[in-house]
CSV table of C-alpha atoms in Angstrom, one decimal:
chain,number,residue,atom,x,y,z
A,1,MET,CA,79.0,98.6,89.5
A,2,SER,CA,79.9,94.9,88.6
A,3,THR,CA,81.3,92.8,91.3
A,4,SER,CA,83.5,89.7,90.8
A,5,PRO,CA,83.5,87.0,93.5
A,6,LEU,CA,86.2,87.6,96.1
A,7,ARG,CA,87.7,84.2,95.5
A,8,GLU,CA,88.1,84.9,91.9
A,9,LEU,CA,89.6,88.3,92.5
A,10,VAL,CA,92.1,87.0,95.1
A,11,LEU,CA,93.2,84.1,92.9
A,12,TYR,CA,93.7,86.6,89.8
A,13,PHE,CA,95.9,88.8,92.0
A,14,LEU,CA,97.9,85.9,93.3
A,15,LYS,CA,98.6,84.9,89.8
A,16,LEU,CA,99.4,88.4,88.9
A,17,GLY,CA,101.9,88.6,91.8
A,18,THR,CA,103.5,85.3,90.7
A,19,ILE,CA,104.0,85.9,87.0
A,20,GLY,CA,103.4,89.6,86.5
A,21,PHE,CA,106.6,91.1,85.1
A,22,GLY,CA,107.3,94.6,83.9
A,23,GLY,CA,106.9,97.0,86.9
A,24,PRO,CA,104.0,99.2,87.9
A,25,ALA,CA,103.2,100.5,84.5
A,26,ALA,CA,102.8,97.1,83.0
A,27,LEU,CA,101.0,95.6,86.1
A,28,VAL,CA,98.2,98.3,86.1
A,29,GLY,CA,97.9,97.6,82.3
A,30,TYR,CA,97.4,93.9,83.0
A,31,MET,CA,94.7,94.7,85.4
A,32,ARG,CA,92.8,96.7,82.9
A,33,ARG,CA,93.4,94.1,80.2
A,34,ASP,CA,92.4,91.1,82.3
A,35,LEU,CA,89.7,92.3,84.5
A,36,VAL,CA,88.0,95.1,82.4
A,37,ASP,CA,88.7,94.2,78.8
A,38,GLU,CA,88.9,90.3,78.7
A,39,ARG,CA,87.1,88.9,81.8
A,40,LYS,CA,84.7,91.7,82.2
A,41,VAL,CA,84.5,91.2,85.9
A,42,LEU,CA,85.3,95.0,86.6
A,43,ASP,CA,83.7,97.9,85.0
A,44,GLU,CA,85.8,100.7,83.6
A,45,PRO,CA,84.6,103.4,86.0
A,46,THR,CA,85.7,101.2,89.1
A,47,TYR,CA,89.1,100.6,87.5
A,48,ASN,CA,89.6,104.4,86.7
A,49,LEU,CA,88.6,105.3,90.3
A,50,SER,CA,91.1,102.7,91.7
A,51,LEU,CA,93.9,104.0,89.5
A,52,ALA,CA,93.0,107.7,90.3
A,53,LEU,CA,93.0,106.9,94.0
A,54,ALA,CA,96.5,105.1,93.6
A,55,GLN,CA,97.9,108.1,91.6
A,56,ILE,CA,96.9,110.9,94.0
A,57,MET,CA,97.7,109.1,97.3
A,58,PRO,CA,101.5,108.4,98.3
A,59,GLY,CA,102.6,104.8,97.7
A,60,PRO,CA,103.6,102.4,94.9
A,61,LEU,CA,101.2,102.4,92.0
A,62,ALA,CA,100.5,98.8,91.4
A,63,ALA,CA,100.1,97.6,94.9
A,64,GLN,CA,97.8,100.5,95.7
A,65,THR,CA,95.7,100.0,92.6
A,66,ALA,CA,95.2,96.4,93.5
A,67,MET,CA,94.1,97.2,97.0
A,68,ALA,CA,91.8,99.9,95.7
A,69,ILE,CA,90.2,97.4,93.4
A,70,GLY,CA,89.6,94.9,96.3
A,71,TYR,CA,88.1,97.6,98.4
A,72,PHE,CA,85.7,98.8,95.8
A,73,GLN,CA,84.6,95.3,95.1
A,74,HIS,CA,84.6,93.8,98.6
A,75,GLY,CA,85.4,96.4,101.1
A,76,VAL,CA,88.2,96.2,103.8
A,77,LEU,CA,88.3,92.4,103.5
A,78,GLY,CA,88.8,92.6,99.7
A,79,ALA,CA,91.7,95.1,100.1
A,80,THR,CA,93.3,93.0,102.6
A,81,LEU,CA,93.2,89.7,100.9
A,82,VAL,CA,93.9,91.2,97.4
A,83,GLY,CA,96.9,93.1,98.8
A,84,LEU,CA,98.3,90.0,100.4
A,85,ALA,CA,97.7,87.9,97.5
A,86,PHE,CA,99.5,90.5,95.4
A,87,ILE,CA,102.5,90.9,97.5
A,88,LEU,CA,103.2,87.5,99.0
A,89,PRO,CA,104.4,85.6,96.0
A,90,SER,CA,107.1,88.1,95.1
A,91,PHE,CA,108.0,88.6,98.8
A,92,LEU,CA,108.7,84.8,99.0
A,93,MET,CA,110.7,84.8,95.8
A,94,VAL,CA,112.9,87.6,97.1
A,95,LEU,CA,113.2,86.0,100.5
A,96,ALA,CA,114.7,82.8,98.7
A,97,LEU,CA,117.0,85.0,96.3
A,98,SER,CA,118.1,86.8,99.5
A,99,TRP,CA,119.2,83.7,101.1
A,100,LEU,CA,121.1,82.4,98.1
A,101,TYR,CA,122.8,86.0,97.8
A,102,VAL,CA,124.1,85.8,101.4
A,103,ALA,CA,124.9,82.1,101.3
A,104,TYR,CA,126.9,82.3,98.2
A,105,GLY,CA,128.4,86.0,98.6
A,106,GLY,CA,126.6,87.7,95.9
A,107,LEU,CA,124.9,86.6,92.8
A,108,PRO,CA,126.6,88.0,89.7
A,109,TRP,CA,124.1,86.2,87.3
A,110,MET,CA,121.4,88.7,88.6
A,111,GLN,CA,122.9,91.5,86.6
A,112,ALA,CA,123.1,89.2,83.5
A,113,LEU,CA,119.5,88.4,83.9
A,114,PHE,CA,118.6,92.0,84.2
A,115,TYR,CA,120.6,92.9,81.1
A,116,GLY,CA,118.2,90.7,79.1
A,117,ILE,CA,115.0,91.2,81.1
A,118,GLY,CA,115.4,95.0,81.4
A,119,ALA,CA,115.1,95.2,77.6
A,120,ALA,CA,112.2,93.0,77.3
A,121,VAL,CA,110.4,95.0,80.0
A,122,ILE,CA,110.5,98.1,77.9
A,123,ALA,CA,108.4,96.3,75.2
A,124,ILE,CA,106.0,95.2,77.9
A,125,ILE,CA,105.6,98.7,79.3
A,126,ALA,CA,105.3,100.3,75.8
A,127,ILE,CA,102.4,97.9,75.1
A,128,ALA,CA,100.8,98.6,78.4
A,129,ALA,CA,101.0,102.3,77.9
A,130,TYR,CA,99.4,102.1,74.4
A,131,ARG,CA,96.6,100.0,75.6
A,132,LEU,CA,96.0,102.0,78.8
A,133,GLY,CA,96.0,105.4,76.9
A,134,ARG,CA,93.7,104.0,74.2
A,135,GLY,CA,91.3,102.4,76.7
A,136,THR,CA,91.0,105.5,79.0
A,137,ASN,CA,91.3,108.5,76.7
A,138,LYS,CA,89.4,107.2,73.7
A,139,ARG,CA,88.7,109.9,71.3
A,140,ASP,CA,88.6,112.7,73.9
A,141,PRO,CA,91.0,115.6,72.7
A,142,LEU,CA,91.3,117.1,76.3
A,143,LEU,CA,92.4,113.8,77.8
A,144,TRP,CA,94.8,113.1,75.0
A,145,ALA,CA,96.3,116.6,75.5
A,146,ILE,CA,96.8,115.8,79.2
A,147,PHE,CA,98.4,112.3,78.0
A,148,ALA,CA,100.9,114.2,75.8
A,149,ALA,CA,101.7,116.9,78.5
A,150,LEU,CA,102.4,114.1,81.1
A,151,ALA,CA,104.4,112.1,78.8
A,152,ILE,CA,106.7,115.2,77.9
A,153,GLY,CA,106.8,116.2,81.5
A,154,THR,CA,107.8,112.8,82.7
A,155,VAL,CA,110.6,112.5,80.0
A,156,TRP,CA,111.8,116.0,81.0
A,157,ALA,CA,111.9,115.5,84.7
A,158,GLN,CA,113.1,111.9,84.4
A,159,ALA,CA,110.5,111.0,87.0
A,160,GLU,CA,106.7,110.8,87.7
A,161,LEU,CA,105.4,114.2,88.9
A,162,ALA,CA,102.7,113.8,91.5
A,163,GLU,CA,101.6,117.4,91.4
A,164,LEU,CA,100.8,117.0,87.8
A,165,PHE,CA,98.3,114.3,88.4
A,166,LEU,CA,96.5,116.5,90.7
A,167,ALA,CA,96.6,119.5,88.3
A,168,ALA,CA,95.3,117.3,85.4
A,169,GLY,CA,92.4,116.3,87.6
A,170,ALA,CA,91.7,119.9,88.5
A,171,LEU,CA,91.9,121.0,84.9
A,172,VAL,CA,89.2,118.5,83.7
A,173,VAL,CA,87.0,119.7,86.7
A,174,LEU,CA,87.2,123.3,85.6
A,175,VAL,CA,86.6,122.6,81.9
A,176,ARG,CA,84.0,120.0,82.3
A,177,ALA,CA,82.3,120.2,85.7
A,178,ARG,CA,83.0,123.5,87.3
A,179,PRO,CA,81.5,123.4,90.6
A,180,ARG,CA,80.1,126.2,92.8
A,181,PHE,CA,81.6,124.6,95.8
A,182,ILE,CA,84.0,121.6,96.2
A,183,LYS,CA,83.6,119.5,99.1
A,184,LEU,CA,86.9,117.7,99.9
A,185,PRO,CA,87.1,114.5,101.5
A,186,SER,CA,87.7,114.4,105.2
A,187,LEU,CA,91.3,113.6,106.0
A,188,SER,CA,90.8,113.6,109.9
A,189,ALA,CA,91.8,109.9,109.9
A,190,ILE,CA,94.8,110.4,107.5
A,191,VAL,CA,96.4,113.6,108.9
A,192,PRO,CA,97.3,112.0,112.3
A,193,LEU,CA,98.9,109.0,110.6
A,194,ALA,CA,101.0,111.5,108.4
A,195,ALA,CA,101.9,113.4,111.7
A,196,LEU,CA,103.0,110.2,113.4
A,197,LEU,CA,105.3,108.7,110.8
A,198,PRO,CA,108.0,111.5,110.8
A,199,ALA,CA,108.1,111.1,114.7
A,200,ALA,CA,108.3,107.5,114.4
A,201,ALA,CA,111.3,107.9,112.1
A,202,THR,CA,113.6,108.9,115.0
A,203,TRP,CA,116.3,106.3,115.1
A,204,THR,CA,116.4,104.2,118.2
A,205,GLY,CA,119.5,101.9,117.7
A,206,ASN,CA,117.2,98.9,117.3
A,207,VAL,CA,117.7,97.8,113.9
A,208,LEU,CA,114.2,96.1,113.3
A,209,VAL,CA,112.5,99.3,114.8
A,210,ASP,CA,114.8,101.5,112.5
A,211,LEU,CA,114.0,99.5,109.5
A,212,LEU,CA,110.2,99.6,110.3
A,213,ALA,CA,110.4,103.5,110.7
A,214,PHE,CA,112.5,104.0,107.5
A,215,PHE,CA,110.4,102.0,105.2
A,216,ALA,CA,107.1,103.3,106.6
A,217,LYS,CA,108.3,106.8,105.9
A,218,ALA,CA,109.1,105.7,102.3
A,219,GLY,CA,105.8,104.2,101.9
A,220,LEU,CA,104.0,107.2,103.1
A,221,PHE,CA,105.9,110.1,101.5
A,222,VAL,CA,107.1,108.7,98.3
A,223,PHE,CA,104.6,109.3,95.3
A,224,GLY,CA,104.6,107.5,91.9
A,225,SER,CA,105.6,104.1,90.9
A,226,GLY,CA,108.0,101.6,92.6
A,227,LEU,CA,110.8,102.8,90.2
A,228,ALA,CA,110.4,106.4,91.7
A,229,ILE,CA,111.1,105.2,95.2
A,230,VAL,CA,114.7,104.0,94.3
A,231,PRO,CA,116.4,107.3,94.7
A,232,PHE,CA,114.7,107.7,98.2
A,233,LEU,CA,116.0,104.3,99.3
A,234,HIS,CA,119.4,104.8,98.0
A,235,GLN,CA,119.8,108.1,99.9
A,236,GLY,CA,118.7,106.2,103.1
A,237,VAL,CA,120.1,102.8,103.0
A,238,VAL,CA,123.5,103.7,101.4
A,239,ASP,CA,124.3,107.2,102.0
A,240,GLN,CA,122.6,108.0,105.3
A,241,PHE,CA,122.7,104.7,107.3
A,242,GLY,CA,125.3,102.7,105.4
A,243,TRP,CA,123.1,99.5,105.7
A,244,LEU,CA,124.2,98.4,102.2
A,245,THR,CA,127.1,99.1,100.0
A,246,GLU,CA,126.6,100.6,96.5
A,247,ARG,CA,127.0,97.3,95.0
A,248,GLN,CA,124.5,95.5,97.1
A,249,PHE,CA,122.0,98.4,96.5
A,250,LEU,CA,122.3,97.8,92.7
A,251,ASP,CA,121.8,94.1,93.3
A,252,ALA,CA,118.6,95.0,95.4
A,253,VAL,CA,117.3,96.9,92.4
A,254,ALA,CA,118.1,94.0,90.1
A,255,VAL,CA,116.3,91.5,92.4
A,256,ALA,CA,113.1,93.7,92.2
A,257,LEU,CA,113.3,93.9,88.4
A,258,ILE,CA,113.8,90.2,87.7
A,259,THR,CA,111.0,89.2,90.0
A,260,PRO,CA,107.5,89.7,89.3
A,261,GLY,CA,105.0,91.6,91.4
A,262,PRO,CA,105.5,95.1,92.9
A,263,VAL,CA,109.0,96.6,92.3
A,264,VAL,CA,109.1,98.0,95.8
A,265,ILE,CA,109.4,94.3,97.0
A,266,THR,CA,113.2,95.2,96.9
A,267,VAL,CA,112.8,96.5,100.3
A,268,ALA,CA,112.6,92.8,101.5
A,269,PHE,CA,115.9,92.2,100.0
A,270,ILE,CA,117.4,95.2,101.7
A,271,GLY,CA,115.8,94.1,105.0
A,272,TYR,CA,117.2,90.7,104.8
A,273,LEU,CA,120.7,91.9,104.1
A,274,VAL,CA,120.5,94.1,107.2
A,275,ALA,CA,118.8,91.7,109.6
A,276,GLY,CA,117.8,88.3,108.0
A,277,SER,CA,114.2,87.1,107.7
A,278,ALA,CA,113.0,89.3,110.5
A,279,GLY,CA,114.4,92.2,108.6
A,280,ALA,CA,112.9,91.4,105.3
A,281,THR,CA,109.5,91.0,107.0
A,282,VAL,CA,109.7,94.2,109.1
A,283,ALA,CA,110.8,96.2,105.9
A,284,ALA,CA,107.8,94.8,103.8
A,285,ILE,CA,105.4,95.6,106.6
A,286,GLY,CA,106.9,99.2,106.9
A,287,MET,CA,106.5,99.7,103.2
A,288,PHE,CA,103.0,98.3,102.5
A,289,LEU,CA,101.2,99.3,105.7
A,290,PRO,CA,101.0,103.0,105.1
A,291,VAL,CA,100.0,102.1,101.5
A,292,TYR,CA,97.2,100.0,102.7
A,293,LEU,CA,96.0,102.5,105.4
A,294,LEU,CA,96.1,105.3,102.6
A,295,THR,CA,93.9,103.1,100.4
A,296,ILE,CA,91.3,102.0,102.9
A,297,LEU,CA,90.9,105.4,104.7
A,298,PRO,CA,90.0,107.6,101.8
A,299,ALA,CA,88.3,104.9,99.6
A,300,PRO,CA,84.9,105.1,101.4
A,301,TRP,CA,84.7,108.8,100.3
A,302,PHE,CA,85.6,107.9,96.8
A,303,LYS,CA,83.1,105.1,96.8
A,304,ARG,CA,80.2,107.2,98.1
A,305,HIS,CA,80.9,110.0,95.7
A,306,ARG,CA,81.7,108.1,92.6
A,307,ASP,CA,78.9,109.6,90.8
A,308,ASN,CA,79.6,113.1,91.7
A,309,PRO,CA,80.4,115.1,88.4
A,310,GLN,CA,83.4,116.8,89.9
A,311,LEU,CA,84.8,113.6,91.2
A,312,ARG,CA,84.2,111.8,87.8
A,313,ALA,CA,85.9,114.6,86.0
A,314,PHE,CA,88.9,114.6,88.4
A,315,VAL,CA,89.3,110.9,88.0
A,316,ALA,CA,89.2,111.3,84.2
A,317,GLY,CA,92.0,113.9,84.4
A,318,CYS,CA,94.1,111.8,86.8
A,319,THR,CA,93.7,108.6,84.7
A,320,ALA,CA,94.8,110.4,81.5
A,321,ALA,CA,97.7,111.7,83.4
A,322,ALA,CA,98.7,108.3,84.5
A,323,SER,CA,98.5,106.9,81.0
A,324,GLY,CA,100.7,109.8,79.8
A,325,ALA,CA,103.2,109.3,82.6
A,326,ILE,CA,103.4,105.6,81.9
A,327,ALA,CA,104.2,106.5,78.3
A,328,GLY,CA,106.9,108.8,79.3
A,329,ALA,CA,108.4,106.2,81.6
A,330,VAL,CA,108.9,104.0,78.6
A,331,LEU,CA,111.5,106.5,77.2
A,332,VAL,CA,113.0,107.2,80.5
A,333,LEU,CA,113.5,103.6,81.4
A,334,ALA,CA,114.5,102.6,77.8
A,335,ARG,CA,117.7,104.9,78.3
A,336,ARG,CA,118.8,102.8,81.2
A,337,ALA,CA,117.8,99.4,79.9
A,338,ILE,CA,118.6,99.6,76.2
A,339,LEU,CA,122.4,100.0,76.4
A,340,ASP,CA,123.8,98.6,73.1
A,341,LEU,CA,122.8,96.6,69.9
A,342,PRO,CA,121.9,93.2,71.8
A,343,THR,CA,119.6,95.0,74.3
A,344,ALA,CA,118.0,96.9,71.4
A,345,ALA,CA,117.5,93.7,69.4
A,346,ILE,CA,116.0,92.0,72.5
A,347,ALA,CA,113.6,94.9,73.0
A,348,ALA,CA,112.5,94.8,69.3
A,349,VAL,CA,112.0,91.0,69.2
A,350,SER,CA,110.1,91.1,72.6
A,351,LEU,CA,107.8,93.9,71.1
A,352,LEU,CA,107.1,91.7,68.0
A,353,LEU,CA,106.6,88.5,70.1
A,354,LEU,CA,104.1,90.3,72.4
A,355,TRP,CA,102.3,92.5,70.0
A,356,ARG,CA,102.0,90.3,66.9
A,357,LEU,CA,102.2,86.7,68.1
A,358,ARG,CA,100.7,87.5,71.5
A,359,ILE,CA,103.2,85.2,73.3
A,360,PRO,CA,102.7,85.3,77.2
A,361,GLU,CA,104.7,87.9,78.9
A,362,VAL,CA,106.3,85.3,81.4
A,363,ILE,CA,107.7,83.3,78.4
A,364,VAL,CA,109.2,86.4,76.9
A,365,VAL,CA,110.8,87.5,80.1
A,366,ALA,CA,112.1,84.1,80.8
A,367,ALA,CA,113.7,83.9,77.2
A,368,ALA,CA,115.2,87.5,77.5
A,369,GLY,CA,116.8,86.5,80.9
A,370,ALA,CA,118.2,83.4,79.1
A,371,VAL,CA,119.7,85.6,76.4
A,372,GLY,CA,121.2,87.9,79.0
A,373,LEU,CA,122.8,84.9,80.7
A,374,ALA,CA,124.1,83.5,77.5
A,375,LEU,CA,125.6,86.8,76.4
A,376,ALA,CA,127.3,87.1,79.9
A,377,ARG,CA,128.9,83.8,79.4
A,378,LEU,CA,130.1,84.6,75.8
A,379,GLY,CA,131.5,88.0,77.1
């Protein structure tokens, strides 16, 4: 297993958290492209193991994959520093946007930015899905069949289906490495945590405690990408507790999509509207602490048994499923982001610039945002 220096890894994830647009699908694609294919500081089995762990454990995909890479390279310290480096830049950006939003009574230009950026993001995710599928599945017909099944399933369900990741892993185990006896990892440290969080979600009347409990529950019990958590958050913060209006929630989602880094950083915006900077900080801690714990607790078992034939087969199945789900997500998200001829044109031009001319993603996103603002002013 190749090991990159911790400083280099932390600086990379600090940069990715600062300029990494496109949501979880694109972010995990960047990690593979940059660390495995181009820099060659991370071997493919370690990347696949990290992605598989993030897929089968609850929590947002990109942040958990980053933490898993940090752990497999440098243990608990690596997971901690990489996680902080990846999350902190977007948290600070969202904090600044939250202050502006409250100070000036809403930011209509955010929706205009998202109009352009959302279309460009479709191109970014499409390229990431293609590269991830090609890199992980290679010429393996079974893995490509899983890829196709998950892509179709994701489009049909309009969401990532966590149980299908597990089923895909189990299928490859049965086909390629059928065991006489499967030894499962010990969950003795995880089960108590899972049992405590629902109990902690009893509402106290203290807004900071309630925010912490709600977002901890979200981080622990929602599978899939950061985008998959949006319906859960809507049900809680709008319908159940009335912390935000419908318009404020839509603005919160827009903030997450126009800022780099993990999409679930939208929780910081929600927390700020409810209880200022303290609310933003508590919401972020609530979201990411369970994710962190559900990375470092099972990771030692994954690392210890990484050469086990059954685990390798399971990881291959989960990784193929992940690449298929990301491909399906392109179509799901495209239906929401490509609304008319201008957004279709933005997506097509973005694809051309990224694929043929290899223009950096951050430049394409900035240009798409500018086009969105210009079209809004003309309208």
